[in-house]
XYZ file of C-alpha atoms in Angstrom:
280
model
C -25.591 -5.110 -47.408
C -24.749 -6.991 -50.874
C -26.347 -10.786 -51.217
C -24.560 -13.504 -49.687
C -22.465 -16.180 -51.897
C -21.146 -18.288 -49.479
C -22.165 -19.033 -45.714
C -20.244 -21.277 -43.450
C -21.751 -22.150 -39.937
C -20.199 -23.922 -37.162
C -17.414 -25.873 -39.496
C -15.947 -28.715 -37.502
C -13.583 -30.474 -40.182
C -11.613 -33.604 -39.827
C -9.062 -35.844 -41.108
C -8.675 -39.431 -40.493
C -5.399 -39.668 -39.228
C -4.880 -43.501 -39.368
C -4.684 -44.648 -36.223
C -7.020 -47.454 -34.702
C -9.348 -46.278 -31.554
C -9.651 -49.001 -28.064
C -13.029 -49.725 -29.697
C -11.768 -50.386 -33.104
C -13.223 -47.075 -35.227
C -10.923 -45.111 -36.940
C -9.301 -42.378 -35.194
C -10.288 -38.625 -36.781
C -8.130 -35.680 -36.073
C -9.811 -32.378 -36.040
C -8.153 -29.894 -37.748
C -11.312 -26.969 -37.971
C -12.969 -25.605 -34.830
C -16.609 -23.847 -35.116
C -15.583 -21.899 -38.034
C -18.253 -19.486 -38.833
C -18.333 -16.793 -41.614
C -19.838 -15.054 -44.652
C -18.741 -13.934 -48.137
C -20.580 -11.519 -49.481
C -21.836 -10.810 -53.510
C -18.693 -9.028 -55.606
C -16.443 -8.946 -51.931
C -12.898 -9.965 -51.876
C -12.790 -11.702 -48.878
C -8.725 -12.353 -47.108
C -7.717 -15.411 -45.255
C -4.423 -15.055 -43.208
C -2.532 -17.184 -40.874
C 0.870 -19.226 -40.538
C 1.321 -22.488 -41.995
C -0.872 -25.456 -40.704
C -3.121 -22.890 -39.229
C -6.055 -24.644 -41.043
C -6.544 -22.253 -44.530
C -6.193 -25.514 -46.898
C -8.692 -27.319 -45.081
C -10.872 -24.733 -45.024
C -11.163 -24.417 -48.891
C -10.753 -28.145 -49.611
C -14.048 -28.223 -46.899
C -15.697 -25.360 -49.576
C -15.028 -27.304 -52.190
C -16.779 -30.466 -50.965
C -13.423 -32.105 -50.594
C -13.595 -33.116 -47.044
C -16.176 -35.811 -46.207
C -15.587 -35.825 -42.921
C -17.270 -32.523 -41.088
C -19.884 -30.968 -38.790
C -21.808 -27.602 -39.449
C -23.282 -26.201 -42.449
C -21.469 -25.120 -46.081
C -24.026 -22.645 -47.934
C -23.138 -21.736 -51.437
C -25.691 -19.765 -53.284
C -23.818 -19.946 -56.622
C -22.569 -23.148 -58.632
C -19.538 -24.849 -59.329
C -17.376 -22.493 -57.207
C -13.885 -22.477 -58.774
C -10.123 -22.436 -57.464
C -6.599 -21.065 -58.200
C -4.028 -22.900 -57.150
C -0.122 -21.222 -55.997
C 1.164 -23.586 -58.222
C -0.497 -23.680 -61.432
C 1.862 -26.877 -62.802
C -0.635 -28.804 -60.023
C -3.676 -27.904 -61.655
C -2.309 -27.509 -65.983
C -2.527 -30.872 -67.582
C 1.263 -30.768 -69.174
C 0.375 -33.045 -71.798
C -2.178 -30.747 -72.880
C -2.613 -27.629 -74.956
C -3.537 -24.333 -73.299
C -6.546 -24.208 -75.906
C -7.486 -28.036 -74.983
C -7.364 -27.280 -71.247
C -9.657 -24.361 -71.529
C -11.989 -26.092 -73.959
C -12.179 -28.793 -71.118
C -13.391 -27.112 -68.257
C -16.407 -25.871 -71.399
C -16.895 -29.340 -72.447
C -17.352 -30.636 -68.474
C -19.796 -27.862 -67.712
C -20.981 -25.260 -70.412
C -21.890 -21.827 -69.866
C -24.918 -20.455 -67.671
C -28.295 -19.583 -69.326
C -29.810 -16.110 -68.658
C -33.395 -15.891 -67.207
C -34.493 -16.056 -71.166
C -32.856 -18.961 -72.107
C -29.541 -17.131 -73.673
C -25.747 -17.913 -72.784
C -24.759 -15.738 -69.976
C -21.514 -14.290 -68.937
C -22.034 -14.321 -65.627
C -24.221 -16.574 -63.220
C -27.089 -15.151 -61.719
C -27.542 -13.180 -58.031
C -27.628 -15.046 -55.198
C -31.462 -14.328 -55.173
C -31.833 -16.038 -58.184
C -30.358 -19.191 -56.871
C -32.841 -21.889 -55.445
C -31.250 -23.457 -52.591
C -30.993 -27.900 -53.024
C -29.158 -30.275 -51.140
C -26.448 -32.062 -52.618
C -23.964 -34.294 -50.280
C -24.535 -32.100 -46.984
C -23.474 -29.045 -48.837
C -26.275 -26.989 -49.544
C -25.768 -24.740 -52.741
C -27.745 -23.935 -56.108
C -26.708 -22.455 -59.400
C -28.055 -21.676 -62.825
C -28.845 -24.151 -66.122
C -26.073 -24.582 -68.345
C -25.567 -25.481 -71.658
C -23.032 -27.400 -73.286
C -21.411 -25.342 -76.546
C -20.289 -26.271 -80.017
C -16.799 -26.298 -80.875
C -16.980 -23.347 -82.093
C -18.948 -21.370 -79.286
C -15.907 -23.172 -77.471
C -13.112 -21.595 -79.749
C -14.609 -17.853 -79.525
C -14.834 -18.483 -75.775
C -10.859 -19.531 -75.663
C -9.784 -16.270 -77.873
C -11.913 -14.499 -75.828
C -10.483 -15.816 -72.172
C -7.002 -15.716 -73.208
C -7.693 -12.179 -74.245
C -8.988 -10.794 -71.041
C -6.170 -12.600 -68.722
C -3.566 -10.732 -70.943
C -2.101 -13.476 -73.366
C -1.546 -13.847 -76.812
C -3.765 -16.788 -79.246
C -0.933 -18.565 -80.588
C -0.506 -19.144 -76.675
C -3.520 -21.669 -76.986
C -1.416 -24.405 -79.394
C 1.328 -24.226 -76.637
C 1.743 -26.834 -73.599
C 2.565 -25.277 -70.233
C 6.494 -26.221 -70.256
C 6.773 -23.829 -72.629
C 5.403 -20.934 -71.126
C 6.577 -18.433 -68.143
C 5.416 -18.952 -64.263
C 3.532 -15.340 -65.178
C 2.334 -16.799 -68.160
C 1.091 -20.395 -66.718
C -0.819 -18.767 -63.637
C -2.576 -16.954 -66.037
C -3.495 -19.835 -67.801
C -4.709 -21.060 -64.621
C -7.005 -18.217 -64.068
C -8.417 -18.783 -67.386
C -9.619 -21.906 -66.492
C -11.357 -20.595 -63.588
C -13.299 -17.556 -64.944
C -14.327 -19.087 -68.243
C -17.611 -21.630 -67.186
C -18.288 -18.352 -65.419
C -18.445 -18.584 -61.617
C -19.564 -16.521 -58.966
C -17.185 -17.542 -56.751
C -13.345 -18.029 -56.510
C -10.843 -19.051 -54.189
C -7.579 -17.997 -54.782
C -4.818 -20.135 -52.885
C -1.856 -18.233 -52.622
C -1.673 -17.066 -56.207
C 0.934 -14.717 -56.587
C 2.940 -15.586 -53.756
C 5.688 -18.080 -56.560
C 5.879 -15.271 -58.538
C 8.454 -11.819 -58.251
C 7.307 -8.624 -57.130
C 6.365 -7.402 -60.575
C 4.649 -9.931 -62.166
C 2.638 -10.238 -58.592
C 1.500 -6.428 -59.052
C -0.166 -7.790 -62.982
C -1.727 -11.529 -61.887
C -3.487 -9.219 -58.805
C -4.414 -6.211 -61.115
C -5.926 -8.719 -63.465
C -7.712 -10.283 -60.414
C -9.268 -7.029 -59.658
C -10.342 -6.265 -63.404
C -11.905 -9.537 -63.640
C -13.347 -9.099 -60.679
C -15.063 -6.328 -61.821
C -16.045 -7.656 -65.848
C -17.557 -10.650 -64.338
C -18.982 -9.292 -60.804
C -17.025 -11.957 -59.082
C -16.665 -12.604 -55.349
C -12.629 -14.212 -54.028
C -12.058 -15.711 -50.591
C -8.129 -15.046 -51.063
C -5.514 -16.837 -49.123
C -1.749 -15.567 -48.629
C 0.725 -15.659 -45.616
C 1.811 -11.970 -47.578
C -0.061 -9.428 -45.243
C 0.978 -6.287 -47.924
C -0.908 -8.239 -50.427
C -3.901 -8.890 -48.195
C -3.835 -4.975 -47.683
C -3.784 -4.025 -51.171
C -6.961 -6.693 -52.705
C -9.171 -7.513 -49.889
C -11.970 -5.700 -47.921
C -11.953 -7.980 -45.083
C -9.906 -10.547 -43.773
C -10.607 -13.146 -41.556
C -7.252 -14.419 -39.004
C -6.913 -17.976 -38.447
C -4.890 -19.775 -36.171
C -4.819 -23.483 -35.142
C -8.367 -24.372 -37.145
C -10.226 -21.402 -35.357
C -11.257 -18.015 -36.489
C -9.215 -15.159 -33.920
C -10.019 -12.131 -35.304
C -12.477 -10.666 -38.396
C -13.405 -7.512 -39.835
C -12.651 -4.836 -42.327
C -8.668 -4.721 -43.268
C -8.280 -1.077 -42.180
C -9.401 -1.584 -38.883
C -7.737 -5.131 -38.391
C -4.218 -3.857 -39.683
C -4.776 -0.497 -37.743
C -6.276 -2.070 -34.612
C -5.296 -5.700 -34.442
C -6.996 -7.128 -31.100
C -5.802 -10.704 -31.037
C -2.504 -11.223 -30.054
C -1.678 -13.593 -32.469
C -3.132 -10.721 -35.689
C -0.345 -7.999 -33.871
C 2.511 -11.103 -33.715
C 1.771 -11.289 -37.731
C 1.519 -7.959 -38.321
C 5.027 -7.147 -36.395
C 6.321 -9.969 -38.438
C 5.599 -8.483 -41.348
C 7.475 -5.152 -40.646
């Protein structure tokens, strides 16, 4: 069984919803319910479910983005990373395409190998000592900030690998293609080098073709940098064709888990068979 990267245990999650309780505390509405999972070293883990089911709030609780929760977050890798369905929502339009990349570099380096040597990866979940830090228990490797121009050869390189041209790094996102700009996006994750990524819907703006490239270049960086996805989409097909396992949720809870060729081929929820008929 590979290392673990990520463990979640008994998530309760909740928002505050604004309203004012008899005894004057705020009132919380819980939107997660004993959510309980792992995502495993180099797996490409799939989250499915209908719209409000809970997916968003699961990741933003990942992320540390959700203060208010019960149960445990375990991340054995540092400064997980995201991809966003939208990449205008996460591409400073003000900003070059080299600038934004150089940011996430400046704001965190590059990990250090066990000798002291930029990495390109982080390390094994093994490697990782476990701290806490705000309820969320995780670890990760030293970094080390780079020069401008360890930070230029790392841009060429990145924009490289995700398919895209240099002279795309002096251009500002209006100017570039929804193909073009999610790439961009994914740039930004991979290049401080995390372990883990969660993808939020990232093909599902795009047409059919350019959907088949951003997930092929998923999988090849996937496999140049040994990283591990918890990938969300509503599309099913896609779910079929990237992800080992999928987990099924509906209204905050985890219905149904396991390995995509038996869930698709043996659904035993109701609610997994009422989204697979959908999908027909």
């Amino acid at each position: 069984m590979p290392e673990k990267i990520l463990e979640v245990r008994h998530l309760n999650s909740y928002y505050q919803d604004g309203g004012i309780s008899l005894t004057g505390k705020k009132e919380r509405k819980q939107v997660l319910f004993d959510v309980s999972f792992d995502l495993h070293a180099g797996e490409i883990l799939g989250l499915v479910g209908a719209s409000g089911s809970g997916k968003t709030t699961l990741c933003r609780s990942i992320l540390g983005l959700v203060s208010s929760y019960e149960g445990e977050i375990l991340h054995y890798s540092s400064f997980p990373q995201m991809v966003f369905q939208d990449p205008d929502s996460s591409l400073n339009p003000a900003r070059t395409v080299g600038w934004i990349l150089e940011e996430a570099l400046r704001a965190r380096g590059l990990p250090l190998d066990e000798n002291g040597r930029l990495s390109t990866m982080e390390p094994s979940p093994s490697q990782v000592d476990m701290d806490p830090r705000n309820g969320i228990r995780g670890g990760g490797s030293p970094r080390r900030k780079l020069r401008r121009s360890e930070r230029e050869m790392a841009v060429n390189e990145v924009l490289l690998q995700v398919g895209l041209d240099l002279e795309c790094r002096n251009r500002k996102s209006r100017e570039l293609s929804g193909g073009q700009k999610q790439r961009v996006s994914i740039a930004s994750a991979v290049i401080t080098r995390p372990a883990l990524i969660i993808a939020d819907e990232p093909v599902s703006a795009l047409d059919v073709t350019i959907q088949a490239q951003i997930l092929r270049l998923l999988w090849d960086l996937k496999t140049r940098y040994k990283l591990s996805y918890l990938f969300i989409s509503h599309d099913l097909n896609v779910i079929y064709q990237i992800c080992s396992r999928v987990l099924v949720m509906q209204n905050g809870r985890i219905v149904e888990t396991g390995d995509v060729e038996e869930v698709f081929r043996r659904p035993r929820h109701p609610y997994t068979r009422a989204l697979l008929e959908d999908a027909c």
